[in-house]
Amino acid sequence: MYLKKLLVFFIGLLFLFSGKNIVSQEMEFPEDKVHYIISAEQNGCEVTIKASIEIDDDWHINAANLPPESFSIPTDLYIDTSSNYILDDKISEPEFHHVYDEIAKEDLYLHSGQLTISRKLYVNTQGDFTVKGFFTFQTCDDNHCLPPYDGPFELAVKGCNFEEFEIPEISKENDIVIVEESPELTKSEEVDGFENEILDNSNEEKSEKKSLLVIFFLSFLSGFAALLTPCVFPMIPMTVSFFTKQSQNKTAGIRNAILYGISIIIIYVLLGTIITAIFGASFLNSLSTNVYFNLFFFLLLVVFAISFLGAFDINLPNTWVTKADSASNKGGFLGIFFMAFTLALVSFSCTGPIVGTLLVESATIGGIGPFIGMFGFSLALALPFALFAAFPGWLNSLPKSGGWLNTVKVFLGFLELALAFKFLSNADLVVQGHFLERELFIAIWVGIFFILALYLFGFIRLPNDSPIESLSVGRTILATSVLIFVFYIFPGLWGAPLNLISGFPPPMNYSESPNGLGLAKTGTGSHSTENTHNGPQGLPVFHDLNEGLAYAQKNNKPTFLDFTGHACVNCRKMEEKVWGEKGVLNILRDSVVIVSLYVDDKRPLPENEHAEVEIAPGKIINVTTIGDKWSAYQAKKYKALSQPYYRMLDKNGKDLSNGSADYINHGNKEDFISWLREGLKEFKT
């Protein structure tokens, strides 16, 4: 204990007597986090431009080959066009790490450690020449990101006898190509780079575990739903009675029923294991962003849904059922196993669509998702057989088979139909086609669930339904719940957030009108003007500092300065997790004027605004874009480069004394609202 206190004391002294380095400690530069060497390897007329990269511990950069819908800034080897060579558009890179951020609801594709990316060009002249370009990236750690970095380079290339060289087919799109790991860089070879925001392995593991738990829970519930279908429910008393009557004693009957349940689990888990083994974890990880698989899943679930609604049955070949049934006549565990296998085959018309849906959903999680999904499903399916065999008296409490079983099947069909459009939406987001925007998606769900409510109330009958003389209490409650859900999602057409189904509809900004159907683009705050834009949580924000300050002064409100980035994960976390809290949202909407400055805005500035800004001794930002302008402003004025970064200003544009706020120190409602109130209190005095 004393040693720990002594260590803290000496660390304090170290910071106390290193005041001259405070600026460099506060300001982090991307080139201090990511080191790279740009080189050219020439083999005749073929030249490979390489970036050998070494990233500091706990930092990462984005992949070069990102899906079209990704918000991240890709790592890139940009090469100027020239008549001296023909460029290959393909960028080769090692396999990246795929992370799904639950809070930001975004897929991240990341590199860390050492790696090499490369791009080819083919010489088209006999004279020597110079290749010019720049290496661009953004680097992050698990708390903040640094602005994008563009590092220029020039490389000498020799001419060649190009007339005798056959140029291979040129790639028109980037692919992930596995390349050898780059050799360790020596300090003499290092070239400085730049940094952005990343999640460490612990966050990735937590996200993966959480996703697997969700899959298990949903699969377990789906297993119970499968029990209530016409193909499975009647089998429970029949199977349990068979074991209790055929066994020599009660103990043997319970044992056989348990073995039967275990066999069911083995069969379905084996299916999940085979899916994982055939396709592999990396392939399954990529399914969620693959447009063709999302379209295939959409069509598959529509077929399953139509089957559940009664248009047709999906059955396996009768020969499979016959062979499995004959094998079940064998004694011992093998016979019991084939009895379970027969159940799986016979009930396929009911369980098949559910199993297929689960495999689709769990496959998009990747890794052992299909294994976990099938384990949860089969556990719920097998549990009743073991329990009813142990307690046969419980069979008397089971409801009788009847038309209600088909109602359950139809209910699941409507759910599958609604889920199918989630995969169609995924495909649309990938290609940015805008054919299934948020309003249309919600309208489709309103239609599906409204028809489901009418069905449950008895206004609609489907092919396999029995006549309904009166509604049961349970059916009435379920129908009312579905109708309430319809009323809940209906306002989503006018911009309601719909937090209960967050993640299913397209995001708010992927819509015909970001503010909601039929509404003018005015925002929801009290200071909506023509110069404001729709910001996080539907808040109106300024993107021009001078306009925001002028409006704040005119309306006697403090300015809330928000240094952010389109590709900033922790900015999205802060906006989703903290800004939306009731007390915080009220202040941001009614008491301040928000000015959001995007440091990664790539729109060019007019040439007369281009400049070189020294933000620290020896550190210069070449300001050519709007993002460069705000990044340089943040660094020059506040000695900070990370985002999110918040300040509050008085009506004259001077900083209030509550200091800065960020994700690390204010990533919860209590700390952030305390910081806001401190600034408001000072502003009013």
XYZ file of C-alpha atoms in Angstrom:
685
model
C 0.000 0.000 0.000
C 2.791 2.442 0.931
C 4.682 1.474 -2.213
C 1.619 2.293 -4.322
C 1.236 5.710 -2.650
C 4.938 6.410 -3.172
C 4.611 5.508 -6.849
C 1.653 7.869 -7.254
C 3.677 10.631 -5.502
C 6.622 10.266 -7.902
C 4.300 10.184 -10.922
C 2.771 13.432 -9.669
C 6.232 14.980 -9.380
C 7.039 13.844 -12.899
C 4.012 15.696 -14.303
C 4.700 18.716 -12.089
C 8.226 19.213 -13.411
C 7.462 18.462 -17.046
C 5.379 21.550 -17.717
C 7.238 22.308 -20.917
C 5.877 19.078 -22.399
C 2.258 19.634 -21.384
C 1.197 20.772 -24.856
C 2.677 17.732 -26.534
C 1.073 15.444 -23.957
C -2.354 17.034 -24.437
C -2.142 17.170 -28.200
C -1.847 13.829 -29.914
C -0.765 13.718 -33.525
C -1.628 10.925 -35.929
C 1.937 10.753 -37.200
C 3.037 9.850 -33.671
C 0.654 6.874 -33.571
C 0.952 5.446 -37.080
C 4.364 5.084 -38.735
C 4.761 4.124 -42.377
C 7.218 3.727 -45.231
C 6.137 4.201 -48.841
C 8.258 2.220 -51.298
C 8.183 1.012 -54.905
C 9.135 -2.494 -56.045
C 9.663 -2.724 -59.802
C 9.718 -5.902 -61.865
C 10.082 -4.861 -65.472
C 6.997 -2.845 -66.356
C 5.068 -3.876 -63.239
C 5.472 -1.610 -60.199
C 4.042 -2.317 -56.748
C 3.582 0.722 -54.499
C 3.698 -0.416 -50.873
C 2.857 1.204 -47.565
C 4.570 -0.678 -44.731
C 2.666 0.375 -41.624
C 3.365 0.056 -37.911
C 0.597 1.165 -35.527
C 1.217 1.920 -31.859
C -0.339 -0.360 -29.255
C -4.018 0.335 -28.466
C -4.513 2.229 -31.724
C -5.965 1.154 -35.068
C -6.763 2.348 -38.570
C -9.667 1.491 -40.856
C -9.444 -1.085 -43.609
C -8.847 0.027 -47.193
C -11.693 -2.003 -48.689
C -14.815 -0.899 -46.836
C -18.409 -1.781 -47.766
C -20.191 1.030 -49.623
C -22.461 1.790 -46.647
C -19.582 2.138 -44.171
C -19.300 5.554 -42.531
C -15.565 5.119 -41.825
C -12.729 6.818 -43.683
C -10.807 4.091 -45.550
C -7.051 3.784 -45.494
C -5.928 4.618 -49.019
C -2.905 4.742 -51.298
C -3.914 7.539 -53.631
C -1.759 7.833 -56.755
C -1.967 10.724 -59.209
C -3.034 9.791 -62.731
C -0.441 10.109 -65.479
C 0.150 9.086 -69.084
C 3.365 7.382 -67.909
C 1.497 4.450 -66.380
C -1.793 2.597 -66.064
C -3.193 2.295 -62.539
C -4.711 -0.827 -61.033
C -7.584 0.247 -58.763
C -7.253 -2.777 -56.498
C -5.706 -2.190 -53.068
C -4.321 -5.336 -51.462
C -4.458 -5.557 -47.676
C -4.314 -8.206 -44.929
C -7.543 -9.576 -43.510
C -9.078 -7.004 -41.196
C -10.870 -7.362 -37.857
C -14.645 -6.992 -38.049
C -16.263 -5.433 -34.974
C -19.920 -4.515 -34.505
C -20.325 -1.588 -32.151
C -23.621 -2.097 -30.301
C -23.953 1.505 -29.104
C -23.040 3.228 -32.337
C -24.869 0.472 -34.277
C -22.096 0.411 -36.841
C -19.831 -2.221 -38.380
C -16.128 -1.433 -38.020
C -13.340 -2.908 -40.154
C -9.993 -2.365 -38.485
C -6.241 -2.985 -38.697
C -3.796 -2.862 -35.798
C -0.142 -3.749 -35.242
C 1.988 -4.170 -38.372
C 0.669 -4.578 -41.888
C 1.348 -3.764 -45.521
C -1.070 -2.484 -48.135
C -0.139 -2.204 -51.793
C -1.304 -1.073 -55.199
C 0.046 -1.845 -58.665
C 0.718 0.269 -61.707
C 2.027 -0.662 -65.149
C 4.673 1.495 -66.841
C 3.637 2.925 -70.199
C 6.833 4.756 -71.212
C 10.527 4.102 -71.809
C 11.667 7.195 -69.921
C 12.168 7.445 -66.161
C 9.548 9.391 -64.199
C 8.238 10.171 -60.703
C 5.067 8.772 -59.150
C 3.276 11.183 -56.826
C 0.459 10.541 -54.404
C -0.458 10.495 -50.761
C -1.135 7.946 -48.058
C -4.344 8.705 -46.153
C -5.788 7.161 -43.013
C -7.532 7.909 -39.744
C -6.470 6.376 -36.454
C -8.386 5.848 -33.208
C -8.108 4.169 -29.849
C -11.046 2.986 -27.759
C -11.693 6.498 -26.400
C -11.187 8.964 -29.224
C -10.139 9.502 -32.824
C -7.670 11.852 -34.438
C -8.377 13.773 -37.658
C -7.700 12.109 -41.022
C -4.123 12.342 -42.219
C -2.789 12.756 -45.757
C 0.923 12.056 -46.155
C 2.341 12.988 -49.585
C 5.018 10.875 -51.255
C 7.150 10.856 -54.410
C 8.809 7.734 -55.807
C 11.257 7.346 -58.689
C 10.294 4.738 -61.313
C 12.321 3.568 -64.317
C 10.938 3.312 -67.818
C 10.689 -0.066 -69.561
C 10.157 -1.726 -72.914
C 6.382 -1.524 -72.458
C 5.551 -2.520 -76.047
C 6.632 -6.095 -75.286
C 4.795 -6.181 -71.938
C 1.271 -7.589 -71.774
C -0.746 -5.657 -69.197
C -2.981 -7.941 -67.123
C -6.684 -7.258 -66.684
C -7.117 -4.127 -64.585
C -9.246 -4.348 -61.442
C -12.138 -1.909 -61.205
C -12.914 -2.500 -57.565
C -10.998 -3.233 -54.415
C -10.721 -6.705 -52.983
C -9.329 -7.993 -49.742
C -6.130 -9.747 -50.674
C -4.093 -11.508 -48.027
C -0.484 -10.369 -48.173
C 2.541 -11.289 -46.151
C 3.049 -9.442 -42.877
C 5.358 -6.486 -43.254
C 8.795 -6.699 -41.684
C 9.332 -4.831 -38.440
C 10.180 -1.211 -39.087
C 13.360 0.246 -37.739
C 13.302 3.720 -36.222
C 15.517 5.055 -39.000
C 12.929 4.008 -41.597
C 9.849 5.427 -39.889
C 7.742 8.038 -41.601
C 5.136 9.746 -39.479
C 1.435 9.096 -40.046
C -1.962 9.977 -38.516
C -4.603 8.527 -36.107
C -8.345 7.745 -35.691
C -10.652 5.845 -33.353
C -10.610 2.079 -32.498
C -12.050 -0.535 -30.238
C -9.627 -2.794 -28.416
C -9.891 -6.569 -28.203
C -11.774 -6.442 -24.926
C -14.542 -4.391 -26.519
C -14.638 -6.769 -29.468
C -14.936 -9.762 -27.169
C -17.676 -8.085 -25.104
C -19.613 -7.238 -28.260
C -19.250 -10.783 -29.571
C -20.349 -12.325 -26.263
C -23.344 -10.017 -26.097
C -24.360 -10.912 -29.654
C -24.082 -14.626 -28.913
C -26.210 -14.238 -25.780
C -28.868 -12.446 -27.811
C -28.791 -15.209 -30.438
C -29.098 -17.887 -27.734
C -32.031 -16.112 -26.084
C -33.884 -15.559 -29.373
C -33.198 -19.133 -30.451
C -34.459 -20.453 -27.118
C -37.707 -18.492 -27.524
C -37.992 -19.719 -31.114
C -37.666 -23.289 -29.869
C -40.664 -22.772 -27.588
C -42.543 -21.189 -30.499
C -41.805 -24.280 -32.605
C -43.321 -26.428 -29.839
C -46.648 -24.668 -30.380
C -46.908 -25.554 -34.079
C -49.258 -28.269 -35.428
C -46.335 -30.533 -36.384
C -44.678 -30.663 -32.961
C -47.217 -30.029 -30.191
C -49.267 -33.233 -30.707
C -46.028 -35.247 -30.598
C -45.355 -34.360 -26.944
C -48.016 -36.547 -25.254
C -47.587 -39.291 -27.876
C -43.814 -39.523 -27.390
C -43.912 -39.254 -23.591
C -46.660 -41.899 -23.363
C -44.623 -44.204 -25.597
C -41.567 -43.977 -23.341
C -43.527 -44.424 -20.100
C -45.459 -47.445 -21.436
C -42.603 -49.182 -23.260
C -40.076 -48.810 -20.445
C -39.793 -51.430 -17.710
C -40.072 -48.877 -14.921
C -40.468 -45.156 -14.354
C -36.725 -44.578 -14.061
C -36.091 -46.228 -17.424
C -38.853 -44.150 -19.015
C -37.362 -40.924 -17.689
C -33.896 -41.998 -18.847
C -35.111 -42.790 -22.358
C -37.004 -39.499 -22.589
C -33.893 -37.598 -21.491
C -31.839 -39.455 -24.108
C -34.512 -38.525 -26.639
C -34.159 -34.855 -25.677
C -30.358 -35.058 -25.839
C -30.650 -36.610 -29.298
C -32.768 -33.675 -30.471
C -30.084 -31.277 -29.207
C -27.316 -33.270 -30.910
C -29.164 -33.271 -34.253
C -29.740 -29.521 -34.382
C -26.362 -28.567 -32.896
C -24.720 -30.818 -35.477
C -26.538 -28.843 -38.163
C -25.194 -25.559 -36.765
C -21.684 -27.003 -36.491
C -21.760 -28.188 -40.100
C -22.855 -24.736 -41.303
C -19.977 -23.116 -39.400
C -17.435 -25.696 -40.594
C -18.447 -25.498 -44.255
C -18.460 -21.736 -44.596
C -15.959 -20.726 -41.912
C -16.141 -17.919 -39.382
C -14.626 -15.242 -41.638
C -17.129 -15.978 -44.399
C -20.050 -15.884 -41.982
C -18.803 -12.589 -40.562
C -19.072 -10.992 -43.999
C -22.667 -12.066 -44.640
C -24.249 -9.114 -42.837
C -22.833 -6.680 -45.409
C -23.022 -8.879 -48.520
C -25.719 -7.572 -50.839
C -26.302 -10.889 -52.628
C -26.691 -12.925 -49.455
C -29.035 -10.330 -47.983
C -31.187 -10.529 -51.113
C -31.089 -14.334 -50.927
C -32.073 -14.273 -47.245
C -34.921 -11.884 -48.070
C -36.332 -14.222 -50.716
C -35.796 -17.266 -48.480
C -37.703 -15.740 -45.566
C -40.521 -14.617 -47.860
C -40.883 -18.222 -49.058
C -40.866 -19.468 -45.445
C -43.468 -16.856 -44.487
C -45.784 -17.768 -47.377
C -45.478 -21.425 -46.339
C -46.464 -20.626 -42.751
C -49.423 -18.588 -43.992
C -50.784 -21.764 -45.588
C -50.003 -21.431 -49.297
C -47.967 -24.663 -49.327
C -45.951 -26.959 -47.077
C -42.199 -27.431 -47.202
C -41.569 -31.152 -46.751
C -38.503 -33.330 -46.993
C -38.566 -36.429 -49.256
C -40.727 -39.270 -47.856
C -37.881 -41.749 -48.345
C -35.823 -39.866 -45.737
C -38.639 -40.150 -43.202
C -39.203 -43.848 -43.964
C -35.533 -44.765 -43.567
C -35.215 -42.804 -40.320
C -38.398 -44.415 -38.950
C -37.162 -47.932 -39.724
C -33.827 -47.166 -38.048
C -35.692 -46.053 -34.919
C -36.863 -49.656 -34.356
C -33.349 -50.572 -33.257
C -32.863 -50.802 -29.529
C -30.689 -48.727 -27.227
C -29.508 -45.183 -27.717
C -29.188 -45.570 -31.498
C -32.890 -46.380 -31.809
C -33.833 -43.423 -29.600
C -31.565 -41.166 -31.657
C -33.332 -42.133 -34.885
C -36.698 -41.556 -33.205
C -35.552 -37.992 -32.552
C -34.262 -37.753 -36.111
C -37.672 -38.908 -37.375
C -39.318 -36.139 -35.338
C -36.967 -33.582 -36.904
C -37.858 -34.805 -40.403
C -41.612 -35.139 -39.852
C -41.902 -31.707 -38.234
C -39.730 -29.999 -40.849
C -42.696 -28.270 -42.510
C -43.184 -26.348 -39.233
C -39.670 -26.172 -37.802
C -37.826 -25.757 -41.117
C -38.719 -22.085 -41.669
C -37.914 -21.279 -38.031
C -34.589 -23.129 -38.186
C -33.782 -21.487 -41.522
C -34.496 -18.035 -40.130
C -32.342 -18.700 -37.071
C -29.464 -19.975 -39.196
C -29.680 -16.864 -41.367
C -29.731 -14.506 -38.378
C -27.014 -16.347 -36.437
C -24.822 -16.675 -39.532
C -24.681 -12.887 -39.830
C -23.237 -12.785 -36.302
C -20.442 -15.033 -37.537
C -18.099 -17.339 -35.651
C -19.965 -19.945 -33.614
C -23.278 -18.121 -34.055
C -25.011 -21.028 -35.872
C -23.798 -23.472 -33.190
C -25.160 -21.282 -30.363
C -28.392 -20.659 -32.245
C -29.125 -24.329 -32.822
C -28.213 -25.196 -29.228
C -30.706 -22.656 -27.859
C -33.425 -23.782 -30.272
C -32.972 -27.509 -29.642
C -32.712 -27.047 -25.864
C -36.148 -25.412 -25.766
C -37.525 -28.053 -28.134
C -36.140 -30.978 -26.129
C -36.850 -29.713 -22.606
C -40.608 -30.520 -22.520
C -40.064 -34.146 -23.527
C -37.715 -34.729 -20.585
C -39.880 -32.785 -18.109
C -43.176 -34.431 -19.076
C -41.523 -37.855 -18.925
C -40.319 -37.092 -15.394
C -43.721 -35.691 -14.366
C -46.399 -37.443 -16.513
C -49.182 -35.787 -14.511
C -48.298 -32.492 -16.168
C -49.708 -33.842 -19.448
C -53.217 -33.299 -18.093
C -52.569 -29.555 -17.944
C -51.639 -29.305 -21.632
C -54.272 -27.663 -23.856
C -55.852 -29.878 -26.502
C -54.639 -29.680 -30.068
C -56.826 -27.635 -32.360
C -57.107 -24.601 -34.578
C -55.054 -22.471 -32.196
C -51.922 -24.324 -33.338
C -52.406 -23.054 -36.890
C -52.933 -19.558 -35.477
C -49.487 -19.783 -33.886
C -48.055 -20.919 -37.216
C -49.660 -18.003 -39.083
C -48.460 -15.570 -36.410
C -44.888 -16.785 -36.966
C -45.403 -16.405 -40.714
C -46.220 -12.722 -40.356
C -43.167 -12.244 -38.116
C -40.926 -13.908 -40.721
C -42.377 -11.697 -43.441
C -41.598 -8.577 -41.393
C -38.074 -9.819 -40.651
C -37.480 -10.505 -44.349
C -37.627 -6.791 -45.103
C -34.782 -6.172 -42.678
C -32.508 -8.161 -45.004
C -33.849 -6.325 -48.056
C -33.078 -3.085 -46.214
C -29.528 -4.312 -45.537
C -29.005 -4.903 -49.256
C -30.369 -1.452 -50.062
C -28.056 0.185 -47.524
C -25.047 -1.645 -48.982
C -25.635 -0.338 -52.512
C -27.149 2.974 -51.306
C -30.025 2.383 -53.713
C -32.590 4.319 -51.635
C -35.416 2.074 -52.896
C -36.332 1.016 -49.331
C -35.958 4.162 -47.267
C -37.108 4.519 -43.681
C -40.650 5.715 -44.439
C -41.364 2.876 -46.881
C -39.894 0.284 -44.493
C -42.086 1.507 -41.623
C -45.141 1.652 -43.916
C -44.561 -1.996 -44.882
C -44.314 -3.013 -41.226
C -47.466 -1.042 -40.405
C -49.267 -2.944 -43.168
C -47.959 -6.370 -42.111
C -48.782 -5.991 -38.434
C -52.145 -4.318 -39.101
C -53.190 -7.303 -41.235
C -51.899 -9.589 -38.462
C -54.085 -7.726 -35.953
C -57.125 -8.116 -38.239
C -56.330 -11.828 -38.547
C -56.096 -12.304 -34.793
C -59.373 -10.421 -34.290
C -60.993 -12.868 -36.721
C -61.691 -10.508 -39.633
C -59.420 -12.514 -41.961
C -59.264 -16.302 -42.439
C -56.445 -18.203 -44.131
C -56.539 -21.642 -45.845
C -55.884 -23.925 -42.846
C -57.901 -21.984 -40.256
C -60.821 -23.452 -38.349
C -64.061 -21.465 -37.960
C -63.969 -19.036 -35.019
C -67.134 -18.850 -32.928
C -65.666 -16.544 -30.301
C -62.276 -15.060 -29.460
C -60.392 -16.520 -26.531
C -58.987 -14.211 -23.884
C -55.415 -15.028 -24.908
C -56.070 -14.340 -28.596
C -57.808 -11.057 -27.770
C -54.870 -9.911 -25.637
C -52.400 -10.884 -28.374
C -54.436 -9.109 -31.063
C -54.685 -5.980 -28.926
C -50.913 -6.056 -28.292
C -50.226 -6.246 -32.032
C -52.597 -3.339 -32.673
C -50.852 -1.280 -29.975
C -47.540 -2.056 -31.706
C -49.005 -0.761 -34.983
C -50.045 2.477 -33.269
C -46.527 2.730 -31.805
C -44.636 2.415 -35.103
C -47.103 4.482 -37.167
C -45.710 7.882 -35.976
C -42.328 6.739 -37.297
C -43.579 7.943 -40.682
C -43.448 11.462 -39.247
C -40.000 11.152 -37.679
C -40.675 9.409 -34.334
C -37.460 7.644 -33.177
C -39.054 4.181 -32.541
C -36.443 3.141 -29.978
C -38.169 -0.208 -29.327
C -37.290 -1.407 -32.826
C -34.028 0.509 -33.162
C -31.725 -1.290 -35.590
C -34.508 -2.749 -37.739
C -35.624 0.251 -39.842
C -33.029 2.191 -41.843
C -31.412 5.072 -39.911
C -33.166 8.431 -39.594
C -30.951 10.071 -42.213
C -31.738 7.323 -44.755
C -35.194 8.635 -45.558
C -37.179 10.755 -47.976
C -37.207 13.507 -45.364
C -34.728 13.380 -42.436
C -37.285 15.164 -40.275
C -40.183 12.868 -41.115
C -42.748 12.410 -43.859
C -44.420 15.631 -44.957
C -42.510 17.910 -42.586
C -40.466 20.914 -43.579
C -36.766 20.794 -42.998
C -36.823 22.933 -39.862
C -35.586 20.654 -37.119
C -37.199 20.214 -33.723
C -35.430 22.820 -31.670
C -36.460 26.324 -30.798
C -33.712 27.894 -32.923
C -34.500 26.251 -36.263
C -33.520 28.513 -39.152
C -32.682 28.145 -42.808
C -29.013 27.763 -41.900
C -29.498 24.833 -39.519
C -29.209 21.176 -40.417
C -30.830 18.068 -39.002
C -28.394 16.812 -36.351
C -28.226 13.965 -33.824
C -31.510 13.206 -32.011
C -33.273 15.439 -34.554
C -31.654 18.535 -33.052
C -31.075 21.547 -35.316
C -27.362 22.328 -35.607
C -25.217 24.895 -37.367
C -22.217 23.727 -39.398
C -20.766 27.210 -39.759
C -19.169 28.705 -36.651
C -19.836 32.352 -37.520
C -23.504 31.717 -38.297
C -23.944 29.804 -35.046
C -22.232 32.478 -32.951
C -24.305 35.233 -34.560
C -27.535 33.382 -33.858
C -26.503 32.617 -30.270
C -25.700 36.284 -29.644
C -28.991 37.397 -31.179
C -31.003 35.000 -28.992
C -28.879 35.416 -25.843
C -27.918 31.742 -25.587
C -24.559 30.039 -25.055
C -22.954 28.252 -27.979
C -22.407 24.506 -27.659
C -19.309 23.814 -29.759
C -19.197 20.216 -31.006
C -15.999 19.037 -32.699
C -17.056 15.786 -34.319
C -16.508 13.559 -37.355
C -18.592 11.545 -39.769
C -16.321 8.563 -39.116
C -16.052 9.063 -35.347
C -17.484 6.022 -33.547
C -17.338 7.545 -30.075
C -19.084 10.659 -31.383
C -21.976 8.408 -32.429
C -21.871 6.680 -29.031
C -22.069 10.010 -27.233
C -24.933 11.205 -29.419
C -26.918 7.965 -29.088
C -26.167 7.154 -25.462
C -25.942 10.570 -23.762
C -27.510 13.266 -25.944
C -30.812 11.396 -26.044
C -31.209 11.296 -22.253
C -34.212 13.331 -21.128
C -32.449 16.063 -19.132
C -29.600 16.382 -21.633
C -31.876 16.529 -24.667
C -33.951 19.312 -23.116
C -30.869 21.468 -22.537
C -29.431 20.853 -26.010
C -32.784 21.613 -27.626
C -33.912 24.642 -25.639
C -30.969 26.244 -23.826
C -27.997 26.262 -26.212
C -27.153 26.798 -29.869
C -25.344 23.753 -31.264
C -22.499 24.240 -33.729
C -21.216 20.894 -35.062
C -17.854 21.145 -36.817
C -16.817 18.023 -38.766
C -13.050 17.614 -38.857
C -13.293 14.965 -41.588
C -15.478 16.979 -43.969
C -13.755 16.425 -47.328
C -15.501 19.224 -49.199
C -12.829 21.549 -50.629
C -12.379 25.126 -49.493
C -12.093 27.975 -52.006
C -8.471 28.397 -53.066
C -8.221 31.790 -51.384
C -8.890 30.061 -48.042
C -6.110 27.474 -48.442
C -3.390 27.868 -45.846
C -0.650 26.162 -43.885
C -1.362 26.375 -40.160
C 1.292 25.604 -37.557
C -0.655 24.005 -34.712
C 2.448 23.203 -32.642
C 6.203 23.604 -33.090
C 7.073 21.623 -36.217
C 3.470 20.443 -36.721
C 1.720 21.950 -39.733
C -1.746 21.254 -41.122
C -2.219 21.968 -44.809
C -5.738 23.429 -44.832
C -7.507 22.645 -48.123
C -10.851 21.200 -46.982
C -13.590 22.219 -44.552
C -12.481 19.406 -42.251
C -8.897 20.685 -42.294
C -10.174 24.126 -41.321
C -12.011 22.917 -38.217
C -9.259 20.483 -37.264
C -6.682 23.275 -37.393
C -9.027 25.563 -35.444
C -9.487 22.955 -32.709
C -5.767 22.248 -32.488
C -4.693 25.899 -32.581
C -7.217 27.204 -30.055
C -7.754 24.260 -27.719
C -4.532 22.239 -28.132
C -6.608 19.144 -28.853
C -7.153 16.975 -31.910
C -9.424 14.203 -30.643
C -13.175 13.878 -31.088
C -15.736 14.150 -29.671
C -14.652 17.389 -28.036
C -17.121 19.900 -26.588
C -16.818 23.520 -25.411
C -19.367 26.129 -24.294
C -19.017 29.770 -25.356
C -20.638 32.944 -24.062
C -22.523 35.383 -26.295
C -19.240 37.027 -27.296
C -17.705 33.723 -28.393
C -15.405 33.414 -25.373
C -14.933 30.098 -23.602
C -16.885 29.522 -20.422
C -14.857 28.319 -17.454
C -16.426 24.841 -17.290
C -13.648 23.634 -19.592
C -14.042 20.879 -22.160
C -16.108 17.705 -22.244
C -15.392 14.458 -24.052
C -16.392 10.810 -24.236
C -13.765 9.605 -21.755
C -14.724 11.907 -18.883
C -18.349 12.710 -19.693
C -19.633 9.555 -21.362
C -22.660 9.277 -19.069
C -25.741 11.381 -18.373
C -24.741 12.524 -14.873
C -21.289 13.879 -15.744
C -22.365 15.447 -19.023
C -25.451 17.192 -17.644
C -23.401 18.473 -14.700
C -20.916 19.993 -17.158
C -23.740 21.576 -19.178
C -25.427 23.043 -16.097
C -22.135 24.484 -14.861
C -21.757 26.342 -18.149
C -25.383 27.517 -18.166
C -25.074 28.793 -14.595
C -22.004 30.856 -15.489
C -23.667 32.172 -18.661
C -26.702 33.445 -16.726
C -24.658 35.241 -14.045
